Amino acid sequence: MNLINVINPAITFAGVMLVTACSSHIPPEIKQSMEGSPGVTQVRGHVDDYHSQKVRWGGVIVNTENKDNSSQLLIVAFPLDDDGEPQVSDQSTGRFIAIVDEFLEPMVYSSERMITVVGTVLRAETLDVGEFPYEYPVVQVEHSYLWPVREDPDYRDYPPYWWYDPWYPYYPYYYPYYPRAKGR
């Protein structure tokens, strides 16, 4: 048996495993940016101009409400990155309502979860935010992606600072820093 006949399949298998391990689980409809897609701020107040326009919006869920034949998500919109993931910051682009034609479990689609939707603009709906009347653009969802929850790392699992400091215990790089007394 030739050595090349053994190595080639192994290299091919390793290459396929590497490519599939690095592949994204984000649906292509969500990941692909939409040229000419208006933002929430553009549509809000001019919903009639954008009726039936296809949009890709995302943000953080505020509320999930199930109706007879659909679910309604109230979402605070944020700009999307290249993969379609909402970039949460202190600058929101507005709010919108997403209508999904299926039951969505409110415990899964809970508040503070990030979601990206692709759909068409239907209408405007005015609801109160506190005592302020707010006009929400309503989107009929064709595709959606609920982003996985990212948990903050538990720093208690890391070794102490000095454990991996290459300068420890040499002055002046150790912590805490104590300045030398004058005259010494």
PDB file of C-alpha atoms in Angstrom:
ATOM      1  CA  MET A   1       0.000   0.000   0.000  1.00  0.00           C
ATOM      2  CA  ASN A   2       1.319   3.374  -1.024  1.00  0.00           C
ATOM      3  CA  LEU A   3       1.889   5.998   1.713  1.00  0.00           C
ATOM      4  CA  ILE A   4       0.307   8.724  -0.436  1.00  0.00           C
ATOM      5  CA  ASN A   5      -2.933   6.728  -0.687  1.00  0.00           C
ATOM      6  CA  VAL A   6      -3.126   6.693   3.117  1.00  0.00           C
ATOM      7  CA  ILE A   7      -2.155  10.354   3.686  1.00  0.00           C
ATOM      8  CA  ASN A   8      -4.466  11.966   1.080  1.00  0.00           C
ATOM      9  CA  PRO A   9      -7.753  10.744   2.640  1.00  0.00           C
ATOM     10  CA  ALA A  10      -6.502  11.734   6.098  1.00  0.00           C
ATOM     11  CA  ILE A  11      -5.648  15.248   4.922  1.00  0.00           C
ATOM     12  CA  THR A  12      -8.976  15.544   3.130  1.00  0.00           C
ATOM     13  CA  PHE A  13     -10.844  14.391   6.241  1.00  0.00           C
ATOM     14  CA  ALA A  14      -8.926  16.849   8.451  1.00  0.00           C
ATOM     15  CA  GLY A  15      -9.673  19.686   6.012  1.00  0.00           C
ATOM     16  CA  VAL A  16     -13.383  18.887   5.937  1.00  0.00           C
ATOM     17  CA  MET A  17     -13.506  18.725   9.747  1.00  0.00           C
ATOM     18  CA  LEU A  18     -11.693  22.062  10.013  1.00  0.00           C
ATOM     19  CA  VAL A  19     -14.058  23.778   7.582  1.00  0.00           C
ATOM     20  CA  THR A  20     -17.184  22.412   9.256  1.00  0.00           C
ATOM     21  CA  ALA A  21     -15.888  23.309  12.715  1.00  0.00           C
ATOM     22  CA  CYS A  22     -15.397  26.914  11.625  1.00  0.00           C
ATOM     23  CA  SER A  23     -18.690  27.192   9.787  1.00  0.00           C
ATOM     24  CA  SER A  24     -21.430  29.408  11.142  1.00  0.00           C
ATOM     25  CA  HIS A  25     -24.810  28.199  12.349  1.00  0.00           C
ATOM     26  CA  ILE A  26     -26.400  31.534  11.470  1.00  0.00           C
ATOM     27  CA  PRO A  27     -29.030  31.065   8.734  1.00  0.00           C
ATOM     28  CA  PRO A  28     -27.986  32.657   5.410  1.00  0.00           C
ATOM     29  CA  GLU A  29     -31.182  34.745   5.305  1.00  0.00           C
ATOM     30  CA  ILE A  30     -30.141  36.404   8.566  1.00  0.00           C
ATOM     31  CA  LYS A  31     -26.421  36.657   7.814  1.00  0.00           C
ATOM     32  CA  GLN A  32     -26.801  38.177   4.347  1.00  0.00           C
ATOM     33  CA  SER A  33     -27.143  41.950   4.426  1.00  0.00           C
ATOM     34  CA  MET A  34     -29.978  43.501   2.439  1.00  0.00           C
ATOM     35  CA  GLU A  35     -29.041  46.280   0.050  1.00  0.00           C
ATOM     36  CA  GLY A  36     -31.441  49.202   0.252  1.00  0.00           C
ATOM     37  CA  SER A  37     -33.162  47.911   3.378  1.00  0.00           C
ATOM     38  CA  PRO A  38     -34.466  50.913   5.336  1.00  0.00           C
ATOM     39  CA  GLY A  39     -33.788  51.242   9.038  1.00  0.00           C
ATOM     40  CA  VAL A  40     -36.332  51.456  11.818  1.00  0.00           C
ATOM     41  CA  THR A  41     -35.871  55.237  12.141  1.00  0.00           C
ATOM     42  CA  GLN A  42     -36.535  55.707   8.410  1.00  0.00           C
ATOM     43  CA  VAL A  43     -39.700  53.629   8.433  1.00  0.00           C
ATOM     44  CA  ARG A  44     -41.120  55.000  11.680  1.00  0.00           C
ATOM     45  CA  GLY A  45     -43.454  57.859  10.818  1.00  0.00           C
ATOM     46  CA  HIS A  46     -43.458  56.929   7.088  1.00  0.00           C
ATOM     47  CA  VAL A  47     -44.790  53.375   7.209  1.00  0.00           C
ATOM     48  CA  ASP A  48     -47.078  53.911   4.195  1.00  0.00           C
ATOM     49  CA  ASP A  49     -44.028  54.738   2.041  1.00  0.00           C
ATOM     50  CA  TYR A  50     -42.336  51.453   3.013  1.00  0.00           C
ATOM     51  CA  HIS A  51     -45.392  49.149   3.000  1.00  0.00           C
ATOM     52  CA  SER A  52     -44.405  45.637   1.778  1.00  0.00           C
ATOM     53  CA  GLN A  53     -40.697  46.607   1.805  1.00  0.00           C
ATOM     54  CA  LYS A  54     -38.404  43.781   2.883  1.00  0.00           C
ATOM     55  CA  VAL A  55     -36.254  44.598   5.937  1.00  0.00           C
ATOM     56  CA  ARG A  56     -33.639  42.962   8.158  1.00  0.00           C
ATOM     57  CA  TRP A  57     -33.828  44.352  11.684  1.00  0.00           C
ATOM     58  CA  GLY A  58     -32.638  43.159  15.058  1.00  0.00           C
ATOM     59  CA  GLY A  59     -32.480  44.081  18.671  1.00  0.00           C
ATOM     60  CA  VAL A  60     -33.421  43.081  22.175  1.00  0.00           C
ATOM     61  CA  ILE A  61     -36.813  41.578  23.021  1.00  0.00           C
ATOM     62  CA  VAL A  62     -38.873  43.605  25.484  1.00  0.00           C
ATOM     63  CA  ASN A  63     -42.012  41.448  25.523  1.00  0.00           C
ATOM     64  CA  THR A  64     -43.432  38.305  23.918  1.00  0.00           C
ATOM     65  CA  GLU A  65     -47.203  38.005  23.596  1.00  0.00           C
ATOM     66  CA  ASN A  66     -48.979  35.039  22.028  1.00  0.00           C
ATOM     67  CA  LYS A  67     -52.208  35.634  20.106  1.00  0.00           C
ATOM     68  CA  ASP A  68     -54.645  33.098  18.570  1.00  0.00           C
ATOM     69  CA  ASN A  69     -52.555  32.224  15.504  1.00  0.00           C
ATOM     70  CA  SER A  70     -49.326  34.181  15.972  1.00  0.00           C
ATOM     71  CA  SER A  71     -46.832  35.636  18.395  1.00  0.00           C
ATOM     72  CA  GLN A  72     -45.990  39.295  18.753  1.00  0.00           C
ATOM     73  CA  LEU A  73     -42.525  40.443  19.828  1.00  0.00           C
ATOM     74  CA  LEU A  74     -41.841  43.985  21.037  1.00  0.00           C
ATOM     75  CA  ILE A  75     -38.225  44.712  20.153  1.00  0.00           C
ATOM     76  CA  VAL A  76     -35.847  47.587  20.890  1.00  0.00           C
ATOM     77  CA  ALA A  77     -33.815  47.907  17.686  1.00  0.00           C
ATOM     78  CA  PHE A  78     -30.037  48.184  17.482  1.00  0.00           C
ATOM     79  CA  PRO A  79     -27.661  48.331  14.494  1.00  0.00           C
ATOM     80  CA  LEU A  80     -26.582  44.965  13.089  1.00  0.00           C
ATOM     81  CA  ASP A  81     -23.026  43.780  12.491  1.00  0.00           C
ATOM     82  CA  ASP A  82     -21.858  41.920   9.356  1.00  0.00           C
ATOM     83  CA  ASP A  83     -23.379  38.639  10.587  1.00  0.00           C
ATOM     84  CA  GLY A  84     -26.704  40.275  11.456  1.00  0.00           C
ATOM     85  CA  GLU A  85     -26.151  40.272  15.213  1.00  0.00           C
ATOM     86  CA  PRO A  86     -27.530  43.301  17.079  1.00  0.00           C
ATOM     87  CA  GLN A  87     -24.814  45.540  18.516  1.00  0.00           C
ATOM     88  CA  VAL A  88     -26.325  46.555  21.827  1.00  0.00           C
ATOM     89  CA  SER A  89     -25.226  49.959  23.040  1.00  0.00           C
ATOM     90  CA  ASP A  90     -26.727  53.034  24.649  1.00  0.00           C
ATOM     91  CA  GLN A  91     -27.966  54.236  21.235  1.00  0.00           C
ATOM     92  CA  SER A  92     -31.130  52.489  20.043  1.00  0.00           C
ATOM     93  CA  THR A  93     -32.502  53.005  16.541  1.00  0.00           C
ATOM     94  CA  GLY A  94     -36.092  52.767  17.798  1.00  0.00           C
ATOM     95  CA  ARG A  95     -38.645  50.079  18.500  1.00  0.00           C
ATOM     96  CA  PHE A  96     -40.648  47.735  16.305  1.00  0.00           C
ATOM     97  CA  ILE A  97     -43.124  44.873  16.520  1.00  0.00           C
ATOM     98  CA  ALA A  98     -42.381  41.528  14.896  1.00  0.00           C
ATOM     99  CA  ILE A  99     -45.293  39.204  14.059  1.00  0.00           C
ATOM    100  CA  VAL A 100     -44.410  35.487  13.819  1.00  0.00           C
ATOM    101  CA  ASP A 101     -47.022  33.021  12.526  1.00  0.00           C
ATOM    102  CA  GLU A 102     -46.371  30.396  15.188  1.00  0.00           C
ATOM    103  CA  PHE A 103     -46.346  29.946  18.934  1.00  0.00           C
ATOM    104  CA  LEU A 104     -43.151  31.240  20.560  1.00  0.00           C
ATOM    105  CA  GLU A 105     -42.386  30.111  24.078  1.00  0.00           C
ATOM    106  CA  PRO A 106     -42.190  33.266  26.233  1.00  0.00           C
ATOM    107  CA  MET A 107     -39.606  31.652  28.522  1.00  0.00           C
ATOM    108  CA  VAL A 108     -37.286  31.117  25.531  1.00  0.00           C
ATOM    109  CA  TYR A 109     -38.130  34.361  23.745  1.00  0.00           C
ATOM    110  CA  SER A 110     -37.800  36.242  27.019  1.00  0.00           C
ATOM    111  CA  SER A 111     -36.962  39.854  27.636  1.00  0.00           C
ATOM    112  CA  GLU A 112     -33.344  40.868  27.114  1.00  0.00           C
ATOM    113  CA  ARG A 113     -32.722  38.135  24.502  1.00  0.00           C
ATOM    114  CA  MET A 114     -31.274  39.316  21.191  1.00  0.00           C
ATOM    115  CA  ILE A 115     -33.061  38.492  17.947  1.00  0.00           C
ATOM    116  CA  THR A 116     -32.716  39.309  14.256  1.00  0.00           C
ATOM    117  CA  VAL A 117     -35.672  39.114  11.875  1.00  0.00           C
ATOM    118  CA  VAL A 118     -36.184  39.326   8.123  1.00  0.00           C
ATOM    119  CA  GLY A 119     -39.638  40.249   6.928  1.00  0.00           C
ATOM    120  CA  THR A 120     -41.904  42.808   5.284  1.00  0.00           C
ATOM    121  CA  VAL A 121     -43.304  46.028   6.711  1.00  0.00           C
ATOM    122  CA  LEU A 122     -47.067  45.696   7.307  1.00  0.00           C
ATOM    123  CA  ARG A 123     -48.379  48.756   9.102  1.00  0.00           C
ATOM    124  CA  ALA A 124     -47.873  51.057  12.065  1.00  0.00           C
ATOM    125  CA  GLU A 125     -49.313  50.495  15.509  1.00  0.00           C
ATOM    126  CA  THR A 126     -49.351  53.023  18.336  1.00  0.00           C
ATOM    127  CA  LEU A 127     -48.756  51.720  21.844  1.00  0.00           C
ATOM    128  CA  ASP A 128     -47.725  53.463  25.032  1.00  0.00           C
ATOM    129  CA  VAL A 129     -44.176  53.304  26.368  1.00  0.00           C
ATOM    130  CA  GLY A 130     -44.894  54.366  29.910  1.00  0.00           C
ATOM    131  CA  GLU A 131     -47.254  57.273  29.292  1.00  0.00           C
ATOM    132  CA  PHE A 132     -45.672  58.223  25.978  1.00  0.00           C
ATOM    133  CA  PRO A 133     -47.575  57.159  22.820  1.00  0.00           C
ATOM    134  CA  TYR A 134     -45.091  55.506  20.457  1.00  0.00           C
ATOM    135  CA  GLU A 135     -45.654  54.522  16.824  1.00  0.00           C
ATOM    136  CA  TYR A 136     -44.240  51.054  16.157  1.00  0.00           C
ATOM    137  CA  PRO A 137     -43.535  49.790  12.647  1.00  0.00           C
ATOM    138  CA  VAL A 138     -44.952  46.247  12.399  1.00  0.00           C
ATOM    139  CA  VAL A 139     -43.016  43.570  10.495  1.00  0.00           C
ATOM    140  CA  GLN A 140     -44.386  40.232   9.280  1.00  0.00           C
ATOM    141  CA  VAL A 141     -41.484  37.862   9.963  1.00  0.00           C
ATOM    142  CA  GLU A 142     -40.323  35.402   7.294  1.00  0.00           C
ATOM    143  CA  HIS A 143     -37.061  34.348   9.001  1.00  0.00           C
ATOM    144  CA  SER A 144     -35.784  34.911  12.516  1.00  0.00           C
ATOM    145  CA  TYR A 145     -32.751  33.992  14.559  1.00  0.00           C
ATOM    146  CA  LEU A 146     -32.644  34.037  18.351  1.00  0.00           C
ATOM    147  CA  TRP A 147     -29.043  34.680  19.345  1.00  0.00           C
ATOM    148  CA  PRO A 148     -27.509  32.409  21.984  1.00  0.00           C
ATOM    149  CA  VAL A 149     -27.142  33.808  25.481  1.00  0.00           C
ATOM    150  CA  ARG A 150     -23.595  34.883  26.232  1.00  0.00           C
ATOM    151  CA  GLU A 151     -22.641  34.350  29.811  1.00  0.00           C
ATOM    152  CA  ASP A 152     -20.050  36.504  31.491  1.00  0.00           C
ATOM    153  CA  PRO A 153     -16.882  34.616  32.406  1.00  0.00           C
ATOM    154  CA  ASP A 154     -16.450  33.684  36.036  1.00  0.00           C
ATOM    155  CA  TYR A 155     -13.140  35.205  37.016  1.00  0.00           C
ATOM    156  CA  ARG A 156     -13.001  33.107  40.166  1.00  0.00           C
ATOM    157  CA  ASP A 157     -11.925  30.219  37.927  1.00  0.00           C
ATOM    158  CA  TYR A 158      -8.718  32.006  36.923  1.00  0.00           C
ATOM    159  CA  PRO A 159      -5.542  31.654  38.939  1.00  0.00           C
ATOM    160  CA  PRO A 160      -4.361  34.626  40.979  1.00  0.00           C
ATOM    161  CA  TYR A 161      -2.655  37.510  39.202  1.00  0.00           C
ATOM    162  CA  TRP A 162       0.849  36.484  40.233  1.00  0.00           C
ATOM    163  CA  TRP A 163       0.373  32.943  38.946  1.00  0.00           C
ATOM    164  CA  TYR A 164       0.924  33.865  35.308  1.00  0.00           C
ATOM    165  CA  ASP A 165       2.822  37.157  35.642  1.00  0.00           C
ATOM    166  CA  PRO A 166       6.251  36.665  34.034  1.00  0.00           C
ATOM    167  CA  TRP A 167       7.758  39.463  36.134  1.00  0.00           C
ATOM    168  CA  TYR A 168       6.620  38.199  39.536  1.00  0.00           C
ATOM    169  CA  PRO A 169       8.208  38.760  42.124  1.00  0.00           C
ATOM    170  CA  TYR A 170      10.709  41.173  40.606  1.00  0.00           C
ATOM    171  CA  TYR A 171      10.532  44.870  41.516  1.00  0.00           C
ATOM    172  CA  PRO A 172       8.743  47.084  40.362  1.00  0.00           C
ATOM    173  CA  TYR A 173       6.431  44.740  38.528  1.00  0.00           C
ATOM    174  CA  TYR A 174       4.808  42.911  41.406  1.00  0.00           C
ATOM    175  CA  TYR A 175       1.447  43.819  42.828  1.00  0.00           C
ATOM    176  CA  PRO A 176       0.650  45.651  44.990  1.00  0.00           C
ATOM    177  CA  TYR A 177       3.202  48.310  44.190  1.00  0.00           C
ATOM    178  CA  TYR A 178       4.980  49.669  47.250  1.00  0.00           C
ATOM    179  CA  PRO A 179       7.348  52.561  46.495  1.00  0.00           C
ATOM    180  CA  ARG A 180      10.779  52.355  48.084  1.00  0.00           C
ATOM    181  CA  ALA A 181      11.329  54.468  51.153  1.00  0.00           C
ATOM    182  CA  LYS A 182      13.769  57.372  50.746  1.00  0.00           C
ATOM    183  CA  GLY A 183      17.262  56.680  51.920  1.00  0.00           C
ATOM    184  CA  ARG A 184      17.251  52.982  51.114  1.00  0.00           C
TER     185      ARG A 184
END
